[in-house]
Short mmCIF file of C-alpha atoms and ligand atoms in Angstrom, two decimals:
data_model
loop_
_atom_site.label_atom_id
_atom_site.label_comp_id
_atom_site.label_asym_id
_atom_site.label_seq_id
_atom_site.Cartn_x
_atom_site.Cartn_y
_atom_site.Cartn_z
CA UNK G 1 -4.50 -2.32 6.06
CA UNK G 2 -1.73 -2.06 3.47
CA UNK G 3 1.18 -1.69 5.90
CA UNK G 4 3.68 -4.47 6.57
CA UNK G 5 3.19 -4.54 10.33
CA UNK G 6 -0.57 -4.95 9.81
CA UNK G 7 -0.53 -7.33 6.85
CA UNK G 8 1.64 -9.91 8.63
CA UNK G 9 -0.54 -10.53 11.70
CA UNK G 10 -3.77 -10.34 9.63
CA UNK G 11 -2.56 -13.07 7.28
CA UNK G 12 -1.26 -15.10 10.20
CA UNK G 13 -4.70 -14.85 11.81
CA UNK G 14 -6.27 -15.89 8.50
CA UNK G 15 -4.01 -18.95 8.44
CA UNK G 16 -5.00 -19.84 11.98
CA UNK G 17 -8.73 -19.56 11.19
CA UNK G 18 -8.32 -21.49 7.95
CA UNK G 19 -6.68 -24.24 9.95
CA UNK G 20 -9.75 -24.22 12.20
CA UNK G 21 -11.97 -24.93 9.18
CA UNK G 22 -13.11 -21.49 8.05
CA UNK G 23 -12.76 -20.39 4.47
CA UNK G 24 -10.98 -17.10 4.09
CA UNK G 25 -11.66 -14.20 1.75
CA UNK G 26 -9.25 -11.28 1.83
CA UNK G 27 -10.18 -7.85 0.53
CA UNK G 28 -7.05 -5.79 -0.09
CA UNK G 29 -6.13 -2.54 -1.80
CA UNK G 30 -4.36 -2.30 -5.13
CA UNK G 31 -1.91 -0.06 -3.32
CA UNK G 32 0.72 -2.30 -1.64
CA UNK G 33 -1.18 -5.15 -3.23
CA UNK G 34 -0.87 -8.71 -1.92
CA UNK G 35 0.28 -11.57 -4.08
CA UNK G 36 -2.53 -14.19 -4.09
CA UNK G 37 -0.17 -16.97 -5.19
CA UNK G 38 1.56 -16.89 -1.79
CA UNK G 39 -1.71 -17.99 -0.15
CA UNK G 40 -3.48 -20.23 -2.68
CA UNK G 41 -5.84 -21.48 0.04
CA UNK G 42 -7.46 -18.01 0.36
CA UNK G 43 -9.67 -16.07 -2.05
CA UNK G 44 -8.37 -12.58 -2.77
CA UNK G 45 -10.31 -9.54 -3.97
CA UNK G 46 -8.39 -6.44 -4.88
CA UNK G 47 -10.21 -3.11 -4.60
CA UNK G 48 -9.22 -0.16 -6.78
CA UNK G 49 -7.55 2.05 -4.19
CA UNK G 50 -4.51 3.70 -5.67
CA UNK G 51 -2.51 6.41 -3.94
CA UNK G 52 -0.27 9.05 -5.46
CA UNK G 53 3.37 9.11 -4.36
CA UNK G 54 2.66 11.94 -1.91
CA UNK G 55 -0.46 10.26 -0.54
CA UNK G 56 1.40 6.98 -0.12
CA UNK G 57 4.08 8.59 2.02
CA UNK G 58 4.00 7.28 5.57
CA UNK G 59 5.88 10.30 6.95
CA UNK G 60 2.52 11.34 8.38
CA UNK G 61 1.07 7.94 9.25
CA UNK G 62 -2.08 9.44 10.73
CA UNK G 63 -2.91 11.41 7.58
CA UNK G 64 -2.21 8.24 5.57
CA UNK G 65 -4.61 6.15 7.67
CA UNK G 66 -7.36 8.77 7.60
CA UNK G 67 -7.05 9.05 3.83
CA UNK G 68 -7.21 5.28 3.40
CA UNK G 69 -10.36 5.17 5.51
CA UNK G 70 -11.98 7.63 3.14
CA UNK G 71 -10.68 6.07 -0.08
CA UNK G 72 -11.55 2.48 0.83
CA UNK G 73 -15.14 3.04 1.95
CA UNK G 74 -16.87 2.86 -1.41
CA UNK G 75 -14.88 0.17 -3.21
CA UNK G 76 -14.85 -1.98 -0.08
CA UNK G 77 -18.64 -1.65 0.38
CA UNK G 78 -19.21 -2.54 -3.26
CA UNK G 79 -16.91 -5.54 -3.10
CA UNK G 80 -18.54 -6.85 0.07
CA UNK G 81 -22.03 -6.32 -1.34
CA UNK G 82 -21.05 -8.38 -4.40
CA UNK G 83 -19.72 -11.18 -2.22
CA UNK G 84 -22.81 -11.24 -0.03
CA UNK G 85 -25.21 -11.34 -2.95
CA UNK G 86 -23.31 -14.07 -4.78
CA UNK G 87 -25.28 -17.30 -4.33
CA UNK G 88 -22.23 -19.39 -5.20
CA UNK G 89 -20.35 -17.98 -2.21
CA UNK G 90 -20.36 -19.73 1.12
CA UNK G 91 -22.29 -17.70 3.73
CA UNK G 92 -20.15 -15.05 5.41
CA UNK G 93 -19.63 -15.78 9.10
CA UNK G 94 -18.08 -12.45 10.03
CA UNK G 95 -15.96 -9.54 8.92
CA UNK G 96 -12.59 -9.22 10.60
CA UNK G 97 -11.16 -5.76 10.21
CA UNK G 98 -7.95 -4.08 11.24
CA UNK G 99 -8.76 -1.80 14.18
CA UNK G 100 -7.44 1.19 12.22
CA UNK G 101 -10.03 0.69 9.49
CA UNK G 102 -12.80 2.46 11.37
CA UNK G 103 -14.90 2.85 8.21
CA UNK G 104 -15.71 -0.88 8.26
CA UNK G 105 -18.07 -0.30 11.18
CA UNK G 106 -20.64 1.40 8.93
CA UNK G 107 -20.18 -1.16 6.18
CA UNK G 108 -20.77 -4.04 8.60
CA UNK G 109 -23.81 -2.30 10.09
CA UNK G 110 -25.27 -1.74 6.62
CA UNK G 111 -24.96 -5.44 5.89
CA UNK G 112 -25.90 -6.62 9.39
CA UNK G 113 -22.60 -8.49 9.55
CA UNK G 114 -20.79 -9.34 12.77
CA UNK G 115 -17.56 -7.30 12.80
CA UNK G 116 -14.55 -8.28 14.84
CA UNK G 117 -11.44 -6.16 15.17
CA UNK G 118 -7.83 -7.21 15.02
CA UNK G 119 -5.52 -5.12 17.14
CA UNK G 120 -2.10 -5.68 15.60
CA UNK G 121 -0.16 -4.03 18.41
CA UNK G 122 0.22 -4.59 22.14
CA UNK G 123 -2.48 -4.58 24.79
CA UNK G 124 -0.38 -2.21 26.92
CA UNK G 125 -0.19 0.52 24.28
CA UNK G 126 -3.92 0.00 23.65
CA UNK G 127 -4.47 0.89 27.31
CA UNK G 128 -2.50 4.10 26.74
CA UNK G 129 -4.56 4.97 23.63
CA UNK G 130 -7.76 4.27 25.55
CA UNK G 131 -6.58 6.73 28.21
CA UNK G 132 -6.21 9.63 25.75
CA UNK G 133 -9.30 11.52 27.02
CA UNK G 134 -7.85 11.37 30.56
CA UNK G 135 -4.34 12.26 29.36
CA UNK G 136 -5.72 15.30 27.53
CA UNK G 137 -7.76 16.32 30.56
CA UNK G 138 -4.76 16.01 32.90
CA UNK G 139 -2.55 18.02 30.54
CA UNK G 140 -0.07 15.23 29.65
CA UNK G 141 -1.14 15.74 26.04
CA UNK G 142 -0.13 17.50 23.88
CA UNK G 143 3.34 16.49 25.06
CA UNK G 144 5.55 19.27 26.34
CA UNK G 145 9.31 18.92 25.83
CA UNK G 146 9.97 19.99 29.44
CA UNK G 147 7.86 17.11 30.85
CA UNK G 148 9.26 14.20 28.82
CA UNK G 149 10.90 12.44 31.79
CA UNK G 150 7.89 12.83 34.12
CA UNK G 151 6.08 9.63 35.07
CA UNK G 152 2.44 9.43 34.00
CA UNK G 153 1.07 8.69 37.45
CA UNK G 154 -2.29 7.46 36.13
CA UNK G 155 -0.61 5.07 33.69
CA UNK G 156 2.40 3.28 35.14
CA UNK G 157 5.04 2.38 33.96
CA UNK G 158 4.85 5.06 31.27
CA UNK G 159 6.73 8.31 31.27
CA UNK G 160 5.38 11.24 29.27
CA UNK G 161 7.88 10.46 26.50
CA UNK G 162 6.49 6.93 26.17
CA UNK G 163 2.96 8.02 25.27
CA UNK G 164 2.02 6.72 21.82
CA UNK G 165 1.85 9.96 19.87
CA UNK G 166 2.46 10.55 16.19
CA UNK G 167 3.87 13.55 14.41
CA UNK G 168 0.99 14.71 12.23
CA UNK G 169 -0.01 17.90 10.49
CA UNK G 170 -3.29 17.97 12.40
CA UNK G 171 -2.70 16.81 16.02
CA UNK G 172 -6.23 17.82 17.05
CA UNK G 173 -7.69 15.40 14.51
CA UNK G 174 -5.37 12.69 15.84
CA UNK G 175 -6.50 13.23 19.43
CA UNK G 176 -10.13 13.18 18.34
CA UNK G 177 -9.66 9.96 16.37
CA UNK G 178 -7.90 8.21 19.26
CA UNK G 179 -10.41 9.54 21.78
CA UNK G 180 -13.14 7.81 19.77
CA UNK G 181 -11.45 4.44 20.30
CA UNK G 182 -13.68 3.29 23.14
CA UNK G 183 -16.86 3.95 21.19
CA UNK G 184 -15.45 2.31 18.08
CA UNK G 185 -14.38 -0.81 19.94
CA UNK G 186 -17.69 -1.09 21.76
CA UNK G 187 -19.51 -0.91 18.44
CA UNK G 188 -17.71 -4.11 17.38
CA UNK G 189 -18.55 -7.67 18.38
CA UNK G 190 -15.09 -8.34 19.76
CA UNK G 191 -11.41 -7.61 19.55
CA UNK G 192 -8.52 -9.97 18.92
CA UNK G 193 -5.11 -9.19 20.43
CA UNK G 194 -1.84 -10.58 19.11
CA UNK G 195 -0.51 -11.13 22.61
CA UNK G 196 -0.74 -13.62 25.48
CA UNK G 197 -1.81 -13.59 29.12
CA UNK G 198 1.59 -14.31 30.64
CA UNK G 199 3.04 -11.35 28.77
CA UNK G 200 0.35 -8.71 29.15
CA UNK G 201 -2.04 -10.08 31.77
CA UNK G 202 -2.33 -6.78 33.65
CA UNK G 203 -3.10 -4.72 30.56
CA UNK G 204 -5.60 -7.31 29.37
CA UNK G 205 -7.29 -7.21 32.78
CA UNK G 206 -7.51 -3.40 32.54
CA UNK G 207 -9.08 -3.67 29.09
CA UNK G 208 -11.60 -6.24 30.33
CA UNK G 209 -12.53 -3.85 33.12
CA UNK G 210 -12.89 -0.82 30.90
CA UNK G 211 -14.56 -2.34 27.84
CA UNK G 212 -17.75 -4.33 27.54
CA UNK G 213 -16.54 -5.95 24.32
CA UNK G 214 -15.30 -9.56 24.40
CA UNK G 215 -11.54 -9.72 23.99
CA UNK G 216 -9.47 -12.58 22.62
CA UNK G 217 -5.72 -12.63 23.29
CA UNK G 218 -4.67 -15.43 20.94
CA UNK G 219 -1.05 -14.59 20.12
CA UNK G 220 1.71 -14.92 19.29
CA UNK G 221 -0.05 -15.44 15.96
CA UNK G 222 3.08 -16.17 13.95
CA UNK G 223 3.78 -19.15 16.20
CA UNK G 224 0.24 -20.58 16.08
CA UNK G 225 0.78 -21.87 12.61
CA UNK G 226 3.88 -23.60 11.22
CA UNK G 227 6.08 -21.04 9.45
CA UNK G 228 6.16 -21.43 5.71
CA UNK G 229 8.24 -19.07 3.62
CA UNK G 230 6.05 -19.66 0.57
CA UNK G 231 3.17 -18.04 2.42
CA UNK G 232 5.25 -14.92 3.03
CA UNK G 233 3.45 -11.59 2.92
CA UNK G 234 6.42 -9.30 2.36
CA UNK G 235 5.99 -6.09 0.41
CA UNK G 236 9.74 -5.96 -0.21
CA UNK G 237 11.62 -9.01 -1.39
CA UNK G 238 13.65 -10.70 1.29
CA UNK G 239 17.39 -10.98 0.78
CA UNK G 240 18.06 -14.63 1.67
CA UNK G 241 21.82 -14.26 1.25
CA UNK G 242 22.14 -13.30 4.91
CA UNK G 243 21.29 -16.85 6.04
CA UNK G 244 24.43 -18.53 4.58
CA UNK G 245 26.41 -15.63 6.05
CA UNK G 246 24.81 -16.20 9.48
CA UNK G 247 25.75 -19.89 9.14
CA UNK G 248 29.41 -18.85 9.23
CA UNK G 249 29.11 -16.81 12.45
CA UNK G 250 29.67 -17.97 16.04
CA UNK G 251 26.57 -18.72 18.18
CA UNK G 252 24.93 -15.62 19.69
CA UNK G 253 27.59 -13.32 18.27
CA UNK G 254 25.60 -11.32 15.68
CA UNK G 255 23.73 -8.06 16.27
CA UNK G 256 20.65 -7.99 14.06
CA UNK G 257 19.52 -4.41 13.38
CA UNK G 258 16.19 -3.43 11.85
CA UNK G 259 13.82 -0.53 12.30
CA UNK G 260 10.83 -2.03 10.51
CA UNK G 261 8.85 -0.78 7.55
CA UNK G 262 7.86 2.78 8.46
CA UNK G 263 10.39 4.44 10.80
CA UNK G 264 12.88 6.83 9.22
CA UNK G 265 16.10 8.29 10.64
CA UNK G 266 18.25 11.29 9.75
CA UNK G 267 21.70 11.04 8.26
CA UNK G 268 23.52 11.96 11.48
CA UNK G 269 21.83 9.14 13.37
CA UNK G 270 22.46 6.74 10.48
CA UNK G 271 26.19 7.47 10.64
CA UNK G 272 26.32 7.15 14.45
CA UNK G 273 24.65 3.74 14.14
CA UNK G 274 27.13 2.71 11.42
CA UNK G 275 30.14 3.75 13.52
CA UNK G 276 28.69 2.31 16.71
CA UNK G 277 28.26 -1.05 14.98
CA UNK G 278 31.69 -0.90 13.35
CA UNK G 279 33.42 0.04 16.63
CA UNK G 280 31.62 -2.67 18.62
CA UNK G 281 33.77 -5.31 16.91
CA UNK G 282 30.78 -7.66 16.83
CA UNK G 283 29.45 -9.09 13.56
CA UNK G 284 26.21 -7.42 12.52
CA UNK G 285 23.39 -7.82 10.04
CA UNK G 286 21.72 -4.49 9.33
CA UNK G 287 18.48 -3.96 7.42
CA UNK G 288 18.67 -0.60 5.68
CA UNK G 289 15.35 -0.35 3.92
CA UNK G 290 15.42 1.94 0.85
CA UNK G 291 14.17 5.31 2.13
CA UNK G 292 15.12 4.60 5.78
CA UNK G 293 17.51 7.57 5.78
CA UNK G 294 15.95 10.99 5.07
CA UNK G 295 17.06 12.35 1.74
CA UNK G 296 18.90 9.17 0.66
CA UNK G 297 17.96 6.34 -1.64
CA UNK G 298 19.84 3.74 0.38
CA UNK G 299 23.31 3.67 2.02
CA UNK G 300 24.99 6.51 0.07
CA UNK G 301 25.80 8.50 3.25
CA UNK G 302 28.28 5.79 4.40
CA UNK G 303 31.89 6.97 3.99
CA UNK G 304 33.64 5.34 1.05
CA UNK G 305 35.53 2.21 2.08
CA UNK G 306 33.33 1.72 5.17
CA UNK G 307 31.98 -1.68 4.14
CA UNK G 308 35.31 -2.92 2.78
CA UNK G 309 37.03 -2.02 6.06
CA UNK G 310 34.62 -4.30 7.94
CA UNK G 311 36.18 -7.27 6.20
CA UNK G 312 32.95 -9.24 5.98
CA UNK G 313 32.06 -8.58 9.64
CA UNK G 314 29.01 -6.52 8.68
CA UNK G 315 26.21 -7.32 6.23
CA UNK G 316 23.73 -4.73 5.02
CA UNK G 317 20.53 -5.85 3.28
CA UNK G 318 17.42 -4.03 2.07
CA UNK G 319 14.97 -6.47 3.68
CA UNK G 320 15.68 -9.65 5.63
CA UNK G 321 13.76 -12.86 6.32
CA UNK G 322 13.41 -11.53 9.85
CA UNK G 323 11.71 -14.45 11.56
CA UNK G 324 14.36 -16.85 10.23
CA UNK G 325 17.11 -14.44 11.20
CA UNK G 326 15.85 -14.13 14.77
CA UNK G 327 15.53 -17.92 15.01
CA UNK G 328 19.15 -18.38 13.85
CA UNK G 329 21.55 -19.49 16.56
CA UNK G 330 24.17 -16.93 15.45
CA UNK G 331 21.96 -13.98 16.42
CA UNK G 332 22.69 -12.72 19.93
CA UNK G 333 20.90 -9.36 20.06
CA UNK G 334 18.14 -7.56 18.17
CA UNK G 335 18.55 -3.80 17.90
CA UNK G 336 14.96 -2.85 17.14
CA UNK G 337 12.53 0.05 16.81
CA UNK G 338 10.11 -2.08 18.88
CA UNK G 339 7.30 -2.34 16.39
CA UNK G 340 4.98 -4.85 18.05
CA UNK G 341 5.60 -7.65 15.55
CA UNK G 342 9.35 -7.31 15.90
CA UNK G 343 9.09 -7.20 19.70
CA UNK G 344 6.95 -10.33 19.79
CA UNK G 345 9.15 -12.14 17.27
CA UNK G 346 12.22 -11.36 19.40
CA UNK G 347 10.53 -12.63 22.56
CA UNK G 348 9.45 -15.82 20.79
CA UNK G 349 13.05 -16.58 19.78
CA UNK G 350 14.53 -15.55 23.14
CA UNK G 351 16.68 -12.78 21.61
CA UNK G 352 17.48 -9.85 23.97
CA UNK G 353 16.74 -6.40 22.56
CA UNK G 354 18.38 -3.03 22.26
CA UNK G 355 15.45 -0.65 22.03
CA UNK G 356 15.37 2.44 19.86
CA UNK G 357 11.67 3.34 19.49
CA UNK G 358 10.87 5.92 16.83
CA UNK G 359 7.13 6.62 16.78
CA UNK G 360 3.63 5.87 18.07
CA UNK G 361 3.24 2.66 20.10
CA UNK G 362 6.95 1.77 19.74
CA UNK G 363 7.83 3.95 22.74
CA UNK G 364 5.30 2.16 24.92
CA UNK G 365 6.53 -1.27 23.73
CA UNK G 366 10.13 -0.29 24.47
CA UNK G 367 9.21 0.79 28.03
CA UNK G 368 7.68 -2.63 28.66
CA UNK G 369 10.70 -4.41 27.14
CA UNK G 370 13.24 -2.47 29.18
CA UNK G 371 11.41 -1.83 32.46
CA UNK G 372 8.60 -4.37 32.92
CA UNK G 373 9.79 -7.60 31.31
CA UNK G 374 13.41 -6.41 31.57
CA UNK G 375 14.42 -8.25 28.43
CA UNK G 376 16.25 -5.41 26.74
CA UNK G 377 18.12 -2.15 27.19
CA UNK G 378 16.77 1.11 25.89
CA UNK G 379 19.00 3.69 24.20
CA UNK G 380 17.48 6.54 26.18
CA UNK G 381 20.33 8.94 26.59
CA UNK G 382 21.03 10.00 23.06
CA UNK G 383 22.14 7.63 20.35
CA UNK G 384 25.80 8.33 19.71
CA UNK G 385 28.49 5.85 18.76
CA UNK G 386 29.97 5.65 22.29
CA UNK G 387 26.58 4.96 23.90
CA UNK G 388 25.89 2.34 21.23
CA UNK G 389 29.21 0.61 21.88
CA UNK G 390 28.61 0.68 25.66
CA UNK G 391 25.09 -0.75 25.29
CA UNK G 392 26.23 -3.52 22.95
CA UNK G 393 29.00 -4.48 25.38
CA UNK G 394 26.59 -4.44 28.33
CA UNK G 395 24.07 -6.71 26.65
CA UNK G 396 26.55 -9.08 24.98
CA UNK G 397 29.35 -9.37 27.49
CA UNK G 398 28.29 -8.23 30.96
CA UNK G 399 26.30 -9.73 33.84
CA UNK G 400 23.31 -7.48 33.12
CA UNK G 401 23.13 -8.93 29.61
CA UNK G 402 23.25 -12.46 30.99
CA UNK G 403 20.31 -11.73 33.29
CA UNK G 404 18.38 -10.19 30.41
CA UNK G 405 19.01 -13.33 28.35
CA UNK G 406 17.78 -15.57 31.20
CA UNK G 407 14.59 -13.54 31.50
CA UNK G 408 13.80 -13.53 27.80
CA UNK G 409 14.39 -17.28 27.58
CA UNK G 410 11.79 -17.72 30.32
CA UNK G 411 9.34 -15.52 28.42
CA UNK G 412 10.05 -17.51 25.27
CA UNK G 413 9.03 -20.69 27.10
CA UNK G 414 5.80 -19.03 28.25
CA UNK G 415 5.08 -17.99 24.67
CA UNK G 416 5.50 -21.61 23.58
CA UNK G 417 3.23 -22.94 26.32
CA UNK G 418 0.35 -20.50 25.80
CA UNK G 419 -0.43 -21.77 22.29
CA UNK G 420 -0.26 -25.45 23.23
CA UNK G 421 -3.36 -27.39 24.23
CA UNK G 422 -4.68 -25.96 27.51
CA UNK G 423 -2.58 -22.77 27.20
CA UNK G 424 -4.21 -19.35 27.53
CA UNK G 425 -4.06 -18.40 23.84
CA UNK G 426 -5.12 -21.90 22.77
CA UNK G 427 -8.21 -21.64 24.96
CA UNK G 428 -8.92 -18.10 23.87
CA UNK G 429 -8.76 -19.18 20.22
CA UNK G 430 -11.17 -22.03 20.93
CA UNK G 431 -13.50 -19.56 22.61
CA UNK G 432 -13.13 -17.23 19.65
CA UNK G 433 -14.13 -19.90 17.12
CA UNK G 434 -17.23 -20.78 19.17
CA UNK G 435 -18.00 -17.09 19.47
CA UNK G 436 -17.86 -16.51 15.69
CA UNK G 437 -20.18 -19.43 15.13
CA UNK G 438 -22.65 -18.12 17.73
CA UNK G 439 -22.56 -14.63 16.18
CA UNK G 440 -23.19 -16.22 12.81
CA UNK G 441 -26.22 -18.08 14.17
CA UNK G 442 -27.67 -14.80 15.53
CA UNK G 443 -26.90 -13.05 12.26
CA UNK G 444 -28.58 -15.77 10.18
CA UNK G 445 -31.74 -15.49 12.30
CA UNK G 446 -31.82 -11.73 11.69
CA UNK G 447 -31.44 -12.04 7.91
N1 UDP E 1 10.35 -7.60 8.67
C1 UDP E 1 10.93 -8.46 7.77
N2 UDP E 1 12.15 -8.14 7.27
C2 UDP E 1 12.83 -7.02 7.64
C3 UDP E 1 12.23 -6.15 8.57
C4 UDP E 1 10.99 -6.48 9.08
O1 UDP E 1 10.35 -9.50 7.41
O2 UDP E 1 13.92 -6.81 7.12
C5 UDP E 1 8.99 -7.93 9.20
C6 UDP E 1 9.07 -8.28 10.67
O3 UDP E 1 9.33 -9.67 10.82
C7 UDP E 1 7.70 -7.85 11.17
C8 UDP E 1 7.29 -6.73 10.24
O4 UDP E 1 8.15 -6.80 9.11
O5 UDP E 1 6.79 -8.92 11.07
C9 UDP E 1 7.45 -5.35 10.84
O6 UDP E 1 6.45 -5.14 11.76
P1 UDP E 1 6.69 -4.30 13.08
O7 UDP E 1 5.39 -4.26 13.80
O8 UDP E 1 7.83 -4.83 13.84
O9 UDP E 1 7.15 -2.88 12.59
P2 UDP E 1 6.54 -1.81 11.55
O10 UDP E 1 7.11 -2.15 10.24
O11 UDP E 1 5.05 -1.92 11.60
O12 UDP E 1 7.06 -0.52 12.08
#
């Protein structure tokens, strides 16, 4: 799935499985193409899926995903057929597909291949997606403005405003697609989650109860395999200059700000964030991705002299080496949109979060961060410069912030333990490898 938040965990999973002895073949689109030289130990096949500028826009993510599912079907089927009929190829053990690529179900069935899904987001938001038929029946969906603050009684701890909805031109189609989730998952041989038991045990238990499909929580994937910048999978080039700058900052003093690869904000919000950061008097590193601000190429809306007046206290980059940034001792807080990868990366480095979810599952992730794990504060009451300043102070200088830091450090330890020998993800991964091999044995008998 050619989106940054999906590419990263898929390649991390591929690294993990390669380490376990499997050989890895990646089929990817020409659109947002991967660079094979970053992973010389994998075989890459590019399929001719090009999108026009309008089609490639992720302003309507749902429309984008549906279109990709249509456009990929044929070239993907052809590519897979070629691989399967090539006698020089090693036998294919299974197809691992992003959950959002629903078209792969038919392809796998046609080729009698075991198909396993990778869910790149949280188990808890998956539970919310799986509840869509109920949420529609009970009238929580479509969301009504007047009910945003209401708790969803059938789905604690969510409020109506936390439900993972997307702005799309055809909401009905969206609801139908999500409502088909259960069937789609049960048609697969299993589903991998990039999470761990100590983090999302309750949601995983709910999924086990509701689905007959085997599930494998084997995350945090990016920690299962030693980080290596040369095997980076970034679509934008990372600006490494922020690391020497971080080296000059006091421990835990820097606010790292990033809203991921898809979220966009309007100019008013952009300026409130800029002034909130400037007025906080803390050093900050801010990722302003080109196109983040509606109607702007990059940071043009900033008042002239803004950056100069900061006197080196603020750094703005187009894309950062995020995992290294979060692991840096100078970083004290992560102001995030709560994409699942960012949330998990923050937990794994023990960095408290300021949550500003923008779309889909980010709202659900932010609710868990702020109200279940209590490792961050959510900007829930409007995002203006005063509220930003107050929240930064609370998390960096007050008792509440200290407690948040203690809790996230404990979670960080649990994340470390779960992937070590005997840990829950370690065991689940072992089980997963055995499972693939058993599926392969059944498949070989059938063929
Ligand atoms: N990321 C990065 N540099 C940046 C911003 C993000 O490397 O400047 C990475 C981040 O580490 C994460 C991914 O991009 O792995 C974003 O995924 P996430 O699920 O957090 O958000 P999405 O982009 O899907 O909204």
